[in-house]
């Protein structure tokens, strides 16, 4: 039998069939093995080091990279706040003035960059006297790392430091535009922006943060009033936000309200936000950007405990501000006010900006909560005085900025000093507030600094704004009446913000739930548009 | 001749002419030289180091800065996911309910921050027992770096660690709100959010990630079922996404569908997304934020190979999920479904979240592709059961979260262990899945962990949601019928999402390509609106 | 008397009264102390290190973590540019074609990721010859860090390097889609995207950046024309932007204009942007993402001076481009053109991308300013040739990319060489341009590289685009006429971008300031809509 079967292999047809079967099997096995091979090939991840060059590093080699990376990443975040401001301001504004907001933010950023390069940075961070710096014009004479005018090495790349500070200057400039939305001529905007980005912000900034600045070092003429403490502003509640907010106030006063804007005591009220969604997203972008603003202000990634504390304090103050603002206005309106929640957390963020390094998380919550009450009250105050601030910039940046600055004198725990390029220095120059047994020293210094800012910056800004309001024609700060009536976006920029194609890219539904289509003549309800 | 000419210099007029010419030439040369000088001055960039202070560093000084910077930057990205959720949810929802979405995300973030500070963090990361932590209430007793309850130094600043974990808690809370859009009363939202952010998420999180948590350490009662492996969830497919997704499911069941929402088997279907653009951008923001979520979960920048692998795996799983979801639904609808592409890549991202550290790129693609099929099937399943989930949160976070968790037991290559503050430890605690010869051990552990989550979290959430649904009036989980009909944005928040000014900030064009203007009475076609 | 009073304590009522008073006082004091205790408990922030494990680190341990963190963070930013492109393109486009833009960006990203994993990365960064790489298919054979085909250790995690390069490939792919908006069939989009992401970009990229690539190493056949310098493109003015821009041009030529699009010389003009706000925000997101694109291209955080310089140069070029573009078109139109400001700063960013490492801040401003003139002229040129580029991709990426590439040969200061994983190498391979006494060498090399790109890439792209245009039915590059007329969003993707609910989520106001409501029949003015 066996033999018989084997003998059958001599037959042609059997051989063929066998060959086919065998080939099939082999292909199958091959495919299986191949598949397994491919599978393991695809999934295989061999990892092994291949160090080719050898460079002997010392530990000190890493300080500047770590600090520069930290400052750059946070500078990027601060820059990104521009997108947040654009979305927030446009969303809170009317649709007819939102293109103007976009354009101002972009143009002012470009302007600020060039001015800051030419002389803004020199005024603020150049070595000079207590009032103004005068080196580094056009960034001339810069060194590898920025050294505070040759006094102290930050161990941060000079141009990374420059970028970080530019992003701050740009923020101050943008805050200003917030209260002046919808009625400022574009040429007027250019003029005041030059003053803000090129002069007011950098010069006041020099007083607090510049090498030898009088507020940050000696308190100048006020030394005898505050002999034991100097003005401290970690990330700019005063330098950026009070400055920006009070220039905004001066601008809003000089401009007067937008045409058609009536106030509560006259039976009117604020204009409706034209896009709540984009405003809210913009607010969150700002919160995100604040993680550059505050933690980056250590200028040092080596102070790892400090950057963690600053970031957490920033968060908690924002949370408290956002929640308290909503709960504060709810009993009055019986509405859960989304605009107030946004301005509330922004107020908390502004407030924590000054004391973020020196307070505890619980302190951050308390001072953020207070900011959450200040913001709605501040908005009411401006409404009462018939000042048209379409996005609440004065209350959020101006008033919460003052509160934040003062709060350092109350909540500083006395445990923290200053960040250094090599780590925290919590031994010298420790800040202690009233509630922690530090007495009135720091509070007095904060009060002097904040008051100086409000008085001088507002004064100068009022002069500038009213001066620009005297200029003729299109250079006047205020857009001409006809152009404003026709719509600032159309008259200044030539186009409206939105242009929809009905039925193809855009459709809507009526109250009754039916979709609205359109015939050749008039809009009429139909079953389905698209 | 020569002499004659020279003598002419004695003449006054010649002298004058010569002087003028000479001055001109000199000014010209001077201007040229000055221009060159100015040019080189402007373009010159001298760079030289100016090291002033000298601090002697040891190599070990850099571990905590590197890890803290990494954790902070990734925490910022995770926080930024809020903007992504807001945009995605609002875009997918109807315009009438988008203000409510904004408000919930903001308010819940504020609430979560304060609760997490007060006790959420303590429950999750405090030292306690296998079920709950009970130290660090109000962050009391915190140390410079977080040390897992004193057991193991993360070499990450305590408050940076806190911030990172807060951002995770906030994500879980926001995922929940996704399936409950449009019919949840705001007071009801506050109540369930307190339960989610303050209790359910942190306590379940303790089980997996907390010091001594039973699922992450011993498998507790189930130790005998899984003696060789413990439950692993690198960045939270289960802890964040399954938790969030199944609470969302419980909420959607308790609430019932929105008024007017009909289902496919009843001849209806999902409501149209009101703004596809913002939804898509929101989806990409989420993808961007996921680069914080997953790579940051190493808690260690020192594990440089690990963070690179996690980031690449995250990307590839998203790519596979997005593509497969689209290709999977295309034959059915013959449409390239943009909503499905977004939910597909989100499903891939959710799935890779658990195994991202332990699989290869090819494994990531495979498991992401499977997620791209699970998501559309999951959406169909909810539609079949008449559960109204306006943005697909249950399918994307709940179902893909389960799959991702299980997939670790299949795809783990057996090459990787755990990140440590000082670098990767790929020797102890290596994870190997079924497909790589690791047998069923890890898969069993994953199954136990995932099932525990689904059963317990869904059970607790159902009890809470139905309990809140028993509350009277405005505290009831479900918005009153009249208020929902009138529109949740208007009745709860007092304003619609959009308010356009026709003709000035907003215009539209008809089918026929003509622009629609408006006269004093009715809307009629005109040539050009603006 | 004294005694009498004391004796009264024996009376019951007096005792009781005393006890009550005492208890009250004690409770008060206790509450006060407790409050103080609670207050200090809440505010207390003890900080102290708790180092448990001890790992002895060497300084060299930090190079790879620092570089990998830097590359990853910047890769995330580059990826985020997708959100910017989506917002920018959709905002500039018509509402009827914006869903298509969203879908293309998402789908192409997914596609690009998978192709780049499979072979794109292998072609570009695998070791091979001067024309193409052929290792690392499916990432097979990867090492811990990427080593330029085994030649030079980048000290960046392999997969972090992969992710960074994927994000670049994705950008090139997205740039392409910009000029093809609104009339490309989705299947056609898939086909050409495969060619771009999988072949054209990676192979050309290999020539410049790949190990042994001919343009970046020897100049190949053109060596004798440029014996002293090789083609340099720091971050991709040519490799990403000229490539993307000229493929876009080829696509726009092959497609022809959108139906109904007329050109200026025919009495028409560009279509109106449908959402200026989202376009502007998208532009700023792109600027933000560029901080990943350029500074990340050092592939080294250790070159801390270099990353600072690149970041600052990037900023200043953008500022100059944005401002000059606006000022350049203002005299013509008397409008402050927001679209031009965006395309202007994008042009500046594209231009600085090639030379960002080698020029000074003042040089960056000058070359950015020139880009700000090239962009509007380029847009006019395409309008003149009746090429429909809805978002200006060809001018911004193509033309400004050429200029930026050439500008290196003019503005390179001769101070900088190349970044290395361990810091800057400013001694070997220093680049010096014409204006700084470097002669024509570098300019010639740049010219050769840029011309090669334009000729070869455009040629190949034209062949591919016209070939796809020969395909039948839905595979044809151009969408069928009927489908385009009906609207690409609706016919390809099944839904319009926007669907509003009038009166509840959406309202509008007429010219006269009155709100428009609606009755059951037609739209009529009413006092208040909501």
Coordinates of C-alpha atoms in Angstrom, one line a residue, chain A residues 214-513:
Chain A
X214 CA 15.0 104.4 41.8
X215 CA 11.9 102.5 42.9
X216 CA 13.5 99.1 42.9
X217 CA 16.7 100.1 44.6
X218 CA 16.7 103.2 46.8
X219 CA 13.1 104.5 46.7
X220 CA 14.8 107.8 45.8
X221 CA 13.2 110.9 47.4
X222 CA 10.9 108.6 49.3
X223 CA 13.7 106.8 51.0
X224 CA 13.0 108.4 54.3
X225 CA 9.3 107.3 54.1
X226 CA 10.3 103.7 53.4
X227 CA 13.8 103.2 54.9
X228 CA 13.6 99.5 55.3
X229 CA 12.0 98.2 52.1
X230 CA 12.1 99.0 48.5
X231 CA 9.2 98.7 46.0
X232 CA 8.9 95.1 44.8
X233 CA 6.9 93.9 41.7
X234 CA 7.8 90.4 40.8
X235 CA 6.2 90.1 37.4
X236 CA 4.5 93.5 36.8
X237 CA 1.1 94.0 38.6
X238 CA 2.3 97.7 38.5
X239 CA 4.9 97.8 35.8
X240 CA 2.7 96.2 33.2
X241 CA -0.9 96.1 34.4
X242 CA -1.3 99.3 36.4
X243 CA 0.6 101.1 33.7
X244 CA -1.4 99.6 30.9
X245 CA -4.7 100.0 32.8
X246 CA -4.3 103.6 33.7
X247 CA -3.1 104.7 30.3
X248 CA -6.2 102.9 29.0
X249 CA -8.3 105.0 31.5
X250 CA -6.7 108.2 30.3
X251 CA -7.4 107.1 26.7
X252 CA -11.0 106.3 27.5
X253 CA -11.5 109.6 29.2
X254 CA -9.9 111.5 26.4
X255 CA -12.0 109.7 23.8
X256 CA -15.4 109.7 25.4
X257 CA -17.8 106.8 24.8
X258 CA -18.5 105.2 21.5
X259 CA -21.5 106.7 19.6
X260 CA -24.7 105.2 20.8
X261 CA -23.2 103.8 24.0
X262 CA -25.4 104.6 26.9
X263 CA -24.8 104.0 30.5
X264 CA -26.7 102.2 33.3
X265 CA -27.7 105.4 35.1
X266 CA -29.1 106.7 31.8
X267 CA -31.1 103.6 31.2
X268 CA -28.6 101.8 29.0
X269 CA -25.7 99.5 29.6
X270 CA -22.7 97.8 28.1
X271 CA -22.9 96.6 24.5
X272 CA -23.4 92.9 24.1
X273 CA -20.3 90.8 23.4
X274 CA -20.5 89.8 19.8
X275 CA -18.9 86.4 20.2
X276 CA -18.8 85.0 23.7
X277 CA -17.1 81.8 22.6
X278 CA -14.0 83.4 21.2
X279 CA -13.8 85.8 24.2
X280 CA -13.8 82.9 26.6
X281 CA -11.2 81.0 24.6
X282 CA -9.2 84.2 24.5
X283 CA -9.4 84.4 28.3
X284 CA -8.1 80.9 28.7
X285 CA -5.3 81.7 26.2
X286 CA -4.4 84.6 28.5
X287 CA -4.4 82.4 31.5
X288 CA -2.1 80.0 29.6
X289 CA 0.2 82.8 28.6
X290 CA 0.4 84.0 32.2
X291 CA 2.3 80.8 32.9
X292 CA 5.0 82.5 31.0
X293 CA 4.5 85.9 32.5
X294 CA 4.8 85.0 36.1
X295 CA 7.0 81.9 36.3
X296 CA 9.3 83.3 33.6
X297 CA 9.9 86.4 35.7
X298 CA 12.3 84.4 37.9
X299 CA 14.6 84.6 34.8
X300 CA 16.0 81.5 36.3
X301 CA 15.1 77.8 35.7
X302 CA 17.6 77.0 38.4
X303 CA 15.3 78.3 41.0
X304 CA 13.1 75.2 40.6
X305 CA 11.2 75.6 43.9
X306 CA 10.5 79.2 43.0
X307 CA 9.1 78.5 39.5
X308 CA 6.9 75.8 40.9
X309 CA 5.6 78.1 43.6
X310 CA 5.0 81.0 41.2
X311 CA 3.1 78.7 38.8
X312 CA 0.9 77.2 41.5
X313 CA 0.2 80.6 43.1
X314 CA -0.8 82.0 39.7
X315 CA -3.2 79.2 39.2
X316 CA -4.9 79.4 42.6
X317 CA -5.3 83.2 42.5
X318 CA -7.0 82.9 39.1
X319 CA -9.3 80.2 40.4
X320 CA -10.3 82.3 43.4
X321 CA -10.8 85.4 41.3
X322 CA -12.9 83.7 38.7
X323 CA -15.1 82.0 41.2
X324 CA -15.6 84.9 43.6
X325 CA -16.5 87.3 40.8
X326 CA -19.2 85.0 39.6
X327 CA -20.6 84.4 43.0
X328 CA -20.4 88.1 43.8
X329 CA -22.6 89.2 40.9
X330 CA -25.0 86.2 40.9
X331 CA -27.3 87.5 43.7
X332 CA -27.8 90.7 41.8
X333 CA -28.5 89.4 38.3
X334 CA -29.5 85.8 39.0
X335 CA -27.4 84.9 36.0
X336 CA -24.1 83.0 35.9
X337 CA -22.2 85.7 34.3
X338 CA -19.6 84.3 31.9
X339 CA -18.0 87.7 31.2
X340 CA -17.6 88.2 34.9
X341 CA -16.0 84.8 35.3
X342 CA -13.4 85.7 32.7
X343 CA -12.7 89.2 34.0
X344 CA -12.7 87.7 37.5
X345 CA -9.9 85.2 36.8
X346 CA -8.0 87.8 34.8
X347 CA -8.3 90.1 37.9
X348 CA -6.9 87.3 40.0
X349 CA -4.1 86.8 37.6
X350 CA -3.3 90.5 37.5
X351 CA -3.3 90.7 41.3
X352 CA -1.0 87.7 41.8
X353 CA 1.5 89.0 39.3
X354 CA 3.3 91.2 41.8
X355 CA 3.4 89.0 44.9
X356 CA 3.5 85.6 43.2
X357 CA 7.0 84.7 44.4
X358 CA 6.6 85.7 48.0
X359 CA 3.2 84.4 49.1
X360 CA 1.9 81.0 50.0
X361 CA -0.8 79.2 48.0
X362 CA -3.4 80.1 50.6
X363 CA -2.4 83.7 50.4
X364 CA -2.7 83.6 46.7
X365 CA -6.3 82.3 47.0
X366 CA -7.1 85.1 49.5
X367 CA -5.7 87.9 47.4
X368 CA -7.2 86.4 44.2
X369 CA -10.6 86.3 45.9
X370 CA -10.4 90.0 46.8
X371 CA -9.5 90.7 43.2
X372 CA -12.6 88.9 42.2
X373 CA -14.6 91.5 44.1
X374 CA -12.6 94.5 43.0
X375 CA -13.2 93.7 39.3
X376 CA -17.0 93.9 39.3
X377 CA -16.9 96.9 41.6
X378 CA -14.4 98.6 39.3
X379 CA -16.5 97.9 36.3
X380 CA -19.5 99.4 38.1
X381 CA -17.4 102.4 39.0
X382 CA -16.5 103.2 35.4
X383 CA -20.1 102.6 34.3
X384 CA -21.1 105.1 37.0
X385 CA -18.6 107.7 35.7
X386 CA -19.9 107.1 32.2
X387 CA -16.5 105.9 31.0
X388 CA -16.8 103.5 28.1
X389 CA -14.4 100.6 28.6
X390 CA -15.7 97.9 26.3
X391 CA -13.7 95.0 27.8
X392 CA -13.1 96.0 31.4
X393 CA -9.4 96.8 30.9
X394 CA -9.3 99.5 33.6
X395 CA -10.9 97.4 36.3
X396 CA -9.0 94.2 35.4
X397 CA -5.5 95.6 34.8
X398 CA -5.6 99.0 36.6
X399 CA -7.5 98.3 39.8
X400 CA -6.6 94.7 40.3
X401 CA -3.0 95.7 39.6
X402 CA -3.1 98.2 42.4
X403 CA -4.6 95.6 44.8
X404 CA -2.0 93.0 43.8
X405 CA 0.8 95.4 44.4
X406 CA -0.4 96.3 47.8
X407 CA -1.3 92.7 48.7
X408 CA 2.4 91.9 48.7
X409 CA 2.7 94.1 51.8
X410 CA 0.1 92.1 53.5
X411 CA 0.6 88.5 52.4
X412 CA 4.4 88.1 51.9
X413 CA 5.3 85.2 54.2
X414 CA 8.8 86.2 55.0
X415 CA 10.3 82.9 53.7
X416 CA 11.4 84.0 50.3
X417 CA 14.0 86.4 49.0
X418 CA 14.9 86.6 45.4
X419 CA 15.7 84.2 42.6
X420 CA 19.2 84.1 41.3
X421 CA 20.7 82.6 38.1
X422 CA 22.0 79.8 40.3
X423 CA 19.0 79.1 42.5
X424 CA 16.9 80.8 45.1
X425 CA 18.4 83.2 47.6
X426 CA 16.0 83.0 50.6
X427 CA 18.4 84.5 53.0
X428 CA 19.1 88.1 51.9
X429 CA 16.3 90.6 50.9
X430 CA 13.5 88.4 52.3
X431 CA 10.1 90.0 52.0
X432 CA 7.6 89.9 54.9
X433 CA 4.2 91.4 55.0
X434 CA 1.9 92.8 57.6
X435 CA 0.0 89.6 58.3
X436 CA 3.2 87.7 58.9
X437 CA 4.7 90.1 61.4
X438 CA 6.6 92.1 58.9
X439 CA 5.0 95.3 60.0
X440 CA 4.2 98.2 57.6
X441 CA 7.5 98.5 55.9
X442 CA 6.8 96.6 52.7
X443 CA 3.2 97.9 52.5
X444 CA 4.5 101.4 52.6
X445 CA 7.0 100.8 49.9
X446 CA 4.3 99.1 47.8
X447 CA 1.9 102.0 48.4
X448 CA 4.6 104.6 47.3
X449 CA 5.3 102.6 44.1
X450 CA 1.7 102.1 43.2
X451 CA 0.8 105.7 43.8
X452 CA 3.7 106.9 41.9
X453 CA 2.7 104.8 39.0
X454 CA -1.0 106.0 39.1
X455 CA -0.2 109.6 39.4
X456 CA 2.7 110.0 37.0
X457 CA 1.6 107.5 34.3
X458 CA -2.0 108.7 34.3
X459 CA -0.8 112.3 34.2
X460 CA 1.5 111.8 31.4
X461 CA -1.0 109.7 29.5
X462 CA -3.7 112.3 29.9
X463 CA -1.5 114.9 28.5
X464 CA -0.5 112.7 25.5
X465 CA -4.1 111.5 24.8
X466 CA -5.6 115.0 25.0
X467 CA -2.7 116.3 22.8
X468 CA -3.4 113.7 20.1
X469 CA -7.1 114.7 20.4
X470 CA -6.1 118.2 19.2
X471 CA -4.6 116.9 16.0
X472 CA -6.5 117.6 12.8
X473 CA -8.4 115.2 10.6
X474 CA -7.3 111.6 10.5
X475 CA -4.5 112.1 13.0
X476 CA -7.0 113.0 15.7
X477 CA -7.2 110.4 18.4
X478 CA -11.0 110.0 17.9
X479 CA -12.3 108.7 14.6
X480 CA -14.5 111.1 12.7
X481 CA -18.2 110.9 13.5
X482 CA -19.2 109.8 10.1
X483 CA -16.6 107.1 9.8
X484 CA -17.5 105.7 13.2
X485 CA -21.2 105.6 12.3
X486 CA -20.4 103.8 9.1
X487 CA -18.3 101.4 11.1
X488 CA -14.7 101.6 12.0
X489 CA -13.8 98.2 10.4
X490 CA -15.2 99.3 7.0
X491 CA -13.9 102.8 7.0
X492 CA -10.5 102.2 8.4
X493 CA -9.8 98.7 7.2
X494 CA -12.1 98.3 4.2
X495 CA -13.9 95.1 5.2
X496 CA -16.3 93.7 7.8
X497 CA -15.1 90.9 10.1
X498 CA -17.5 88.4 8.8
X499 CA -18.8 87.6 5.3
X500 CA -20.9 84.4 5.2
X501 CA -22.3 82.6 2.2
X502 CA -25.8 81.8 3.2
X503 CA -27.0 78.2 2.5
X504 CA -23.5 76.9 1.6
X505 CA -21.2 77.9 4.5
X506 CA -23.8 79.3 6.8
X507 CA -27.4 78.4 7.8
X508 CA -29.7 79.1 10.6
X509 CA -32.7 77.8 12.4
X510 CA -35.7 79.7 13.7
X511 CA -37.2 79.7 17.2
X512 CA -39.6 77.1 16.1
X513 CA -36.8 74.7 15.3

